[in-house]
Short mmCIF file of C-alpha atoms and ligand atoms in Angstrom, two decimals:
data_model
loop_
_atom_site.label_atom_id
_atom_site.label_comp_id
_atom_site.label_asym_id
_atom_site.label_seq_id
_atom_site.Cartn_x
_atom_site.Cartn_y
_atom_site.Cartn_z
CA UNK G 12 0.00 0.00 0.00
CA UNK G 13 1.06 3.59 -0.56
CA UNK G 14 -0.04 6.11 2.04
CA UNK G 15 0.11 9.85 1.44
CA UNK G 16 -0.45 12.92 3.59
CA UNK G 17 -2.14 15.77 1.77
CA UNK G 18 -4.03 19.02 2.08
CA UNK G 19 -7.53 19.28 0.69
CA UNK G 20 -9.92 22.15 1.31
CA UNK G 21 -7.51 23.60 3.82
CA UNK G 22 -7.30 20.54 6.03
CA UNK G 23 -4.66 17.85 6.30
CA UNK G 24 -5.68 14.27 5.56
CA UNK G 25 -4.08 10.87 5.12
CA UNK G 26 -5.10 8.53 2.35
CA UNK G 27 -4.32 5.49 0.25
CA UNK G 28 -2.90 6.12 -3.19
CA UNK G 29 -4.55 4.25 -6.07
CA UNK G 30 -2.61 1.61 -8.01
CA UNK G 31 -2.31 3.96 -11.00
CA UNK G 32 -0.97 6.73 -8.76
CA UNK G 33 -3.61 9.19 -9.96
CA UNK G 34 -5.94 9.41 -6.99
CA UNK G 35 -5.99 9.24 -3.23
CA UNK G 36 -8.78 7.97 -0.98
CA UNK G 37 -8.94 9.76 2.39
CA UNK G 38 -9.04 7.70 5.59
CA UNK G 39 -11.18 8.28 8.67
CA UNK G 40 -8.77 9.77 11.21
CA UNK G 41 -9.52 12.18 14.01
CA UNK G 42 -8.02 15.67 13.60
CA UNK G 43 -5.12 15.00 15.99
CA UNK G 44 -4.17 11.89 14.03
CA UNK G 45 -4.49 13.66 10.70
CA UNK G 46 -1.94 16.20 11.92
CA UNK G 47 0.58 13.36 12.37
CA UNK G 48 0.14 12.25 8.78
CA UNK G 49 1.18 8.70 7.97
CA UNK G 50 2.78 8.47 11.43
CA UNK G 51 -0.79 8.04 12.77
CA UNK G 52 -1.13 4.82 10.76
CA UNK G 53 2.21 3.54 12.00
CA UNK G 54 1.17 4.17 15.60
CA UNK G 55 -2.21 2.50 15.13
CA UNK G 56 -0.62 -0.54 13.58
CA UNK G 57 2.06 -1.06 16.23
CA UNK G 58 -0.60 -0.65 18.91
CA UNK G 59 -2.60 -3.43 17.28
CA UNK G 60 -5.47 -1.15 16.30
CA UNK G 61 -7.32 -1.48 13.02
CA UNK G 62 -6.28 0.83 10.22
CA UNK G 63 -8.93 3.46 9.54
CA UNK G 64 -11.70 2.93 7.01
CA UNK G 65 -12.03 5.05 3.87
CA UNK G 66 -13.81 8.35 4.45
CA UNK G 67 -15.19 9.46 1.14
CA UNK G 68 -14.57 9.03 -2.53
CA UNK G 69 -11.15 9.00 -4.20
CA UNK G 70 -9.81 12.44 -5.10
CA UNK G 71 -7.57 13.17 -8.06
CA UNK G 72 -4.01 13.71 -6.85
CA UNK G 73 -3.92 16.73 -9.12
CA UNK G 74 -6.65 18.28 -6.96
CA UNK G 75 -4.79 17.98 -3.65
CA UNK G 76 -1.45 19.20 -2.35
CA UNK G 77 0.86 16.43 -1.20
CA UNK G 78 2.85 17.25 1.91
CA UNK G 79 5.59 15.11 3.43
CA UNK G 80 4.12 11.75 4.50
CA UNK G 81 5.46 12.39 8.00
CA UNK G 82 5.19 16.19 7.99
CA UNK G 83 6.85 16.60 11.38
CA UNK G 84 8.84 13.59 12.57
CA UNK G 85 8.60 13.24 16.35
CA UNK G 86 12.36 13.71 16.66
CA UNK G 87 15.50 14.17 14.59
CA UNK G 88 15.92 12.18 11.42
CA UNK G 89 18.73 9.62 11.62
CA UNK G 90 21.00 9.93 8.59
CA UNK G 91 23.85 7.78 7.35
CA UNK G 92 26.96 9.28 5.79
CA UNK G 93 29.32 7.61 3.37
CA UNK G 94 27.25 4.55 2.57
CA UNK G 95 28.09 3.95 -1.08
CA UNK G 96 31.67 3.14 -2.07
CA UNK G 97 31.73 5.41 -5.14
CA UNK G 98 30.41 8.32 -3.06
CA UNK G 99 33.02 7.63 -0.36
CA UNK G 100 35.60 7.91 -3.11
CA UNK G 101 34.27 11.11 -4.72
CA UNK G 102 34.41 12.98 -1.39
CA UNK G 103 37.52 11.23 -0.06
CA UNK G 104 39.52 14.47 -0.29
CA UNK G 105 36.96 16.63 1.52
CA UNK G 106 34.07 15.37 3.64
CA UNK G 107 35.55 11.94 4.27
CA UNK G 108 39.16 13.01 4.57
CA UNK G 109 40.80 10.70 7.09
CA UNK G 110 37.69 8.59 7.18
CA UNK G 111 37.67 6.90 3.81
CA UNK G 112 38.91 3.42 4.43
CA UNK G 113 36.68 0.81 2.83
CA UNK G 114 37.29 -1.37 5.87
CA UNK G 115 35.82 1.15 8.33
CA UNK G 116 33.62 -1.04 10.43
CA UNK G 117 31.07 1.47 11.72
CA UNK G 118 28.73 3.71 9.73
CA UNK G 119 28.73 7.48 10.13
CA UNK G 120 25.41 8.49 11.69
CA UNK G 121 24.25 12.09 12.13
CA UNK G 122 20.86 13.76 12.38
CA UNK G 123 18.78 16.56 10.89
CA UNK G 124 16.19 18.44 12.92
CA UNK G 125 12.56 17.46 12.22
CA UNK G 126 11.71 21.01 11.13
CA UNK G 127 13.82 20.51 7.97
CA UNK G 128 11.04 18.40 6.47
CA UNK G 129 9.05 19.86 3.57
CA UNK G 130 6.76 18.32 0.99
CA UNK G 131 7.71 16.35 -2.11
CA UNK G 132 7.17 19.31 -4.46
CA UNK G 133 7.84 22.23 -2.11
CA UNK G 134 10.55 24.82 -2.62
CA UNK G 135 13.85 24.56 -0.79
CA UNK G 136 15.18 27.87 0.49
CA UNK G 137 18.81 28.66 -0.24
CA UNK G 138 20.30 30.14 2.95
CA UNK G 139 21.59 33.24 1.21
CA UNK G 140 24.48 34.90 3.01
CA UNK G 141 25.16 31.81 5.13
CA UNK G 142 26.21 29.18 2.60
CA UNK G 143 27.30 29.28 -1.03
CA UNK G 144 27.72 25.51 -1.35
CA UNK G 145 24.30 23.90 -1.33
CA UNK G 146 24.25 20.31 -2.49
CA UNK G 147 21.68 17.55 -3.03
CA UNK G 148 21.75 13.95 -1.80
CA UNK G 149 19.21 11.48 -3.23
CA UNK G 150 18.32 8.89 -0.60
CA UNK G 151 16.05 6.04 0.29
CA UNK G 152 14.59 6.56 3.77
CA UNK G 153 13.22 3.89 6.09
CA UNK G 154 10.18 4.51 8.28
CA UNK G 155 10.36 2.38 11.41
CA UNK G 156 7.25 0.48 12.50
CA UNK G 157 7.61 -1.54 15.67
CA UNK G 158 10.24 0.19 17.76
CA UNK G 159 12.88 -1.47 19.84
CA UNK G 160 16.33 -1.37 21.35
CA UNK G 161 19.26 -3.59 20.44
CA UNK G 162 17.45 -4.88 17.37
CA UNK G 163 19.44 -7.69 15.85
CA UNK G 164 20.45 -7.57 12.22
CA UNK G 165 18.50 -10.72 11.45
CA UNK G 166 15.32 -9.27 12.98
CA UNK G 167 15.70 -5.77 11.56
CA UNK G 168 13.58 -6.00 8.43
CA UNK G 169 10.52 -6.80 10.57
CA UNK G 170 10.90 -3.28 12.06
CA UNK G 171 10.62 -1.55 8.68
CA UNK G 172 7.13 -0.15 8.22
CA UNK G 173 7.83 1.39 4.85
CA UNK G 174 10.00 3.52 2.63
CA UNK G 175 10.01 7.04 1.29
CA UNK G 176 12.32 9.34 -0.68
CA UNK G 177 14.32 12.18 0.86
CA UNK G 178 16.75 14.77 -0.39
CA UNK G 179 19.37 15.18 2.37
CA UNK G 180 20.14 18.75 1.33
CA UNK G 181 23.52 19.86 2.64
CA UNK G 182 25.49 23.10 2.99
CA UNK G 183 28.97 21.77 2.21
CA UNK G 184 30.92 24.76 3.51
CA UNK G 185 29.04 24.65 6.82
CA UNK G 186 29.34 20.85 6.95
CA UNK G 187 33.12 20.99 6.61
CA UNK G 188 33.54 24.00 8.93
CA UNK G 189 32.30 22.06 11.97
CA UNK G 190 33.51 18.69 13.22
CA UNK G 191 29.89 17.57 13.36
CA UNK G 192 27.50 17.88 10.44
CA UNK G 193 24.32 18.81 12.28
CA UNK G 194 24.32 22.52 11.35
CA UNK G 195 25.15 22.03 7.68
CA UNK G 196 22.35 19.49 7.33
CA UNK G 197 19.61 21.21 9.30
CA UNK G 198 18.72 24.48 7.59
CA UNK G 199 14.99 25.13 7.22
CA UNK G 200 13.48 23.20 4.28
CA UNK G 201 16.56 20.97 3.92
CA UNK G 202 14.66 17.68 3.92
CA UNK G 203 12.15 17.33 1.10
CA UNK G 204 10.31 14.04 1.66
CA UNK G 205 7.72 11.98 -0.17
CA UNK G 206 5.77 11.61 -2.30
CA UNK G 207 4.29 9.02 0.11
CA UNK G 208 5.29 5.96 2.12
CA UNK G 209 5.31 2.58 0.42
CA UNK G 210 4.75 -0.23 2.92
CA UNK G 211 7.45 -2.83 3.39
CA UNK G 212 5.30 -5.62 1.97
CA UNK G 213 5.43 -3.86 -1.41
CA UNK G 214 9.12 -3.12 -1.71
CA UNK G 215 12.42 -4.56 -0.57
CA UNK G 216 14.54 -1.49 0.05
CA UNK G 217 17.66 -3.63 -0.10
CA UNK G 218 17.24 -3.98 -3.84
CA UNK G 219 15.98 -0.90 -5.61
CA UNK G 220 17.32 1.92 -7.76
CA UNK G 221 18.02 5.48 -6.63
CA UNK G 222 18.35 8.24 -9.22
CA UNK G 223 18.77 12.00 -8.99
CA UNK G 224 18.63 14.71 -11.63
CA UNK G 225 19.51 18.41 -11.59
CA UNK G 226 17.62 20.42 -14.20
CA UNK G 227 16.95 17.21 -16.11
CA UNK G 228 20.56 16.02 -16.09
CA UNK G 229 21.03 12.60 -14.49
CA UNK G 230 23.63 12.94 -11.73
CA UNK G 231 23.07 10.00 -9.40
CA UNK G 232 22.16 6.43 -10.36
CA UNK G 233 22.82 3.46 -8.11
CA UNK G 234 21.30 0.34 -6.63
CA UNK G 235 20.69 0.10 -2.90
CA UNK G 236 22.46 -3.26 -3.20
CA UNK G 237 25.64 -1.16 -3.38
CA UNK G 238 25.26 0.17 0.17
CA UNK G 239 28.36 -0.32 2.31
CA UNK G 240 26.18 -0.91 5.39
CA UNK G 241 22.89 -2.54 4.42
CA UNK G 242 19.51 -1.71 5.92
CA UNK G 243 19.57 -4.44 8.61
CA UNK G 244 23.01 -3.25 9.72
CA UNK G 245 21.83 0.37 9.87
CA UNK G 246 18.84 -0.56 12.04
CA UNK G 247 21.03 -2.69 14.28
CA UNK G 248 23.52 0.17 14.61
CA UNK G 249 20.98 2.94 15.27
CA UNK G 250 19.20 0.84 17.91
CA UNK G 251 22.31 -0.10 19.90
CA UNK G 252 21.36 1.16 23.36
CA UNK G 253 18.89 3.63 21.82
CA UNK G 254 15.21 2.72 21.62
CA UNK G 255 13.94 3.31 18.11
CA UNK G 256 10.38 4.63 18.08
CA UNK G 257 7.56 3.93 15.65
CA UNK G 258 7.78 6.49 12.89
CA UNK G 259 11.49 7.15 13.25
CA UNK G 260 13.05 7.96 9.90
CA UNK G 261 16.47 6.70 8.85
CA UNK G 262 17.95 8.17 5.66
CA UNK G 263 20.26 5.52 4.28
CA UNK G 264 22.95 7.58 2.54
CA UNK G 265 23.51 8.91 -0.95
CA UNK G 266 25.17 7.40 -4.03
CA UNK G 267 27.95 9.07 -6.00
CA UNK G 268 27.18 12.05 -8.17
CA UNK G 269 26.70 14.91 -5.71
CA UNK G 270 27.64 18.42 -6.80
CA UNK G 271 30.69 18.57 -4.52
CA UNK G 272 32.10 15.49 -6.24
CA UNK G 273 32.15 17.15 -9.65
CA UNK G 274 35.19 18.90 -11.17
CA UNK G 275 34.82 21.75 -10.54
CA UNK G 276 32.15 21.35 -7.86
CA UNK G 277 28.67 22.32 -9.08
CA UNK G 278 26.50 23.69 -6.29
CA UNK G 279 22.84 24.52 -6.52
CA UNK G 280 21.64 28.01 -7.38
CA UNK G 281 18.30 29.74 -7.40
CA UNK G 282 15.95 28.22 -9.97
CA UNK G 283 17.60 24.80 -10.04
CA UNK G 284 15.25 21.82 -9.83
CA UNK G 285 16.31 18.56 -8.21
CA UNK G 286 14.29 15.46 -9.03
CA UNK G 287 14.79 12.18 -7.20
CA UNK G 288 13.20 8.89 -8.17
CA UNK G 289 13.39 5.61 -6.30
CA UNK G 290 12.00 2.62 -8.12
CA UNK G 291 9.02 1.19 -6.30
CA UNK G 292 8.52 4.37 -4.24
CA UNK G 293 8.09 7.42 -6.46
CA UNK G 294 9.39 10.85 -7.37
CA UNK G 295 10.03 14.07 -5.49
CA UNK G 296 10.96 17.28 -7.28
CA UNK G 297 11.99 20.49 -5.58
CA UNK G 298 12.93 23.92 -6.81
CA UNK G 299 15.70 25.79 -4.98
CA UNK G 300 14.83 29.44 -4.40
MG1 LIG X 413 23.06 12.07 3.17
#
């Protein structure tokens, strides 16, 4: 199933997306649940409650405004750095300097604040005067279902509720200025997400294709099979001594082809449009302004 969060007639709703991707059928949620978006469905399911019934006729997707499926994650988004070998190589002289050994046994994990999240087709604001090196990162993101601590690798896939697409937008100059990446990853609007969540029974995130375009030019193209640390390992790692909660989002890292990896580096400027597609999930497309 694909579940979307959307605005119709001024109010936020959650619905199921039709097989042809052209319409969405709203679900019967109370207003507090609707504010949580798809997170409300995750919570219901892990609490053993029935998923809500349809509430009305299907609406054309063209007639609604999609927002991020989880418009405001309940806490920071977990993000993985340096998770594709070719990307580790392209930034070996900058971001991953001193940390680019293929044998490194632990993933880099950092977070973005929840307020970075914007919708799948919303604008991203360039932080003018603060950073001149804005970059895109096309990524598959996991939405956690049943939470847990010390989740074992072999049990991890049972904790995946679904998948969505994110752009882990990054200010490279700010990222490299500080030992930790939090500031350079957390500017307002720096996490476009969507277009919906695909449930884990419909997609195996361990084997899908991630692509990213800038102004129609294909820049990133990789299989999630090429991850250095696979999804079960990421869940095991993030839950070591930390209780993962239903609805937690883990962005799994970006393939090669980011702007900083180009010669010379090609950063985003006003008017640029970044489109990300993940096979089996969908497309997000955001203009930088
Ligand atoms: Mg990233």
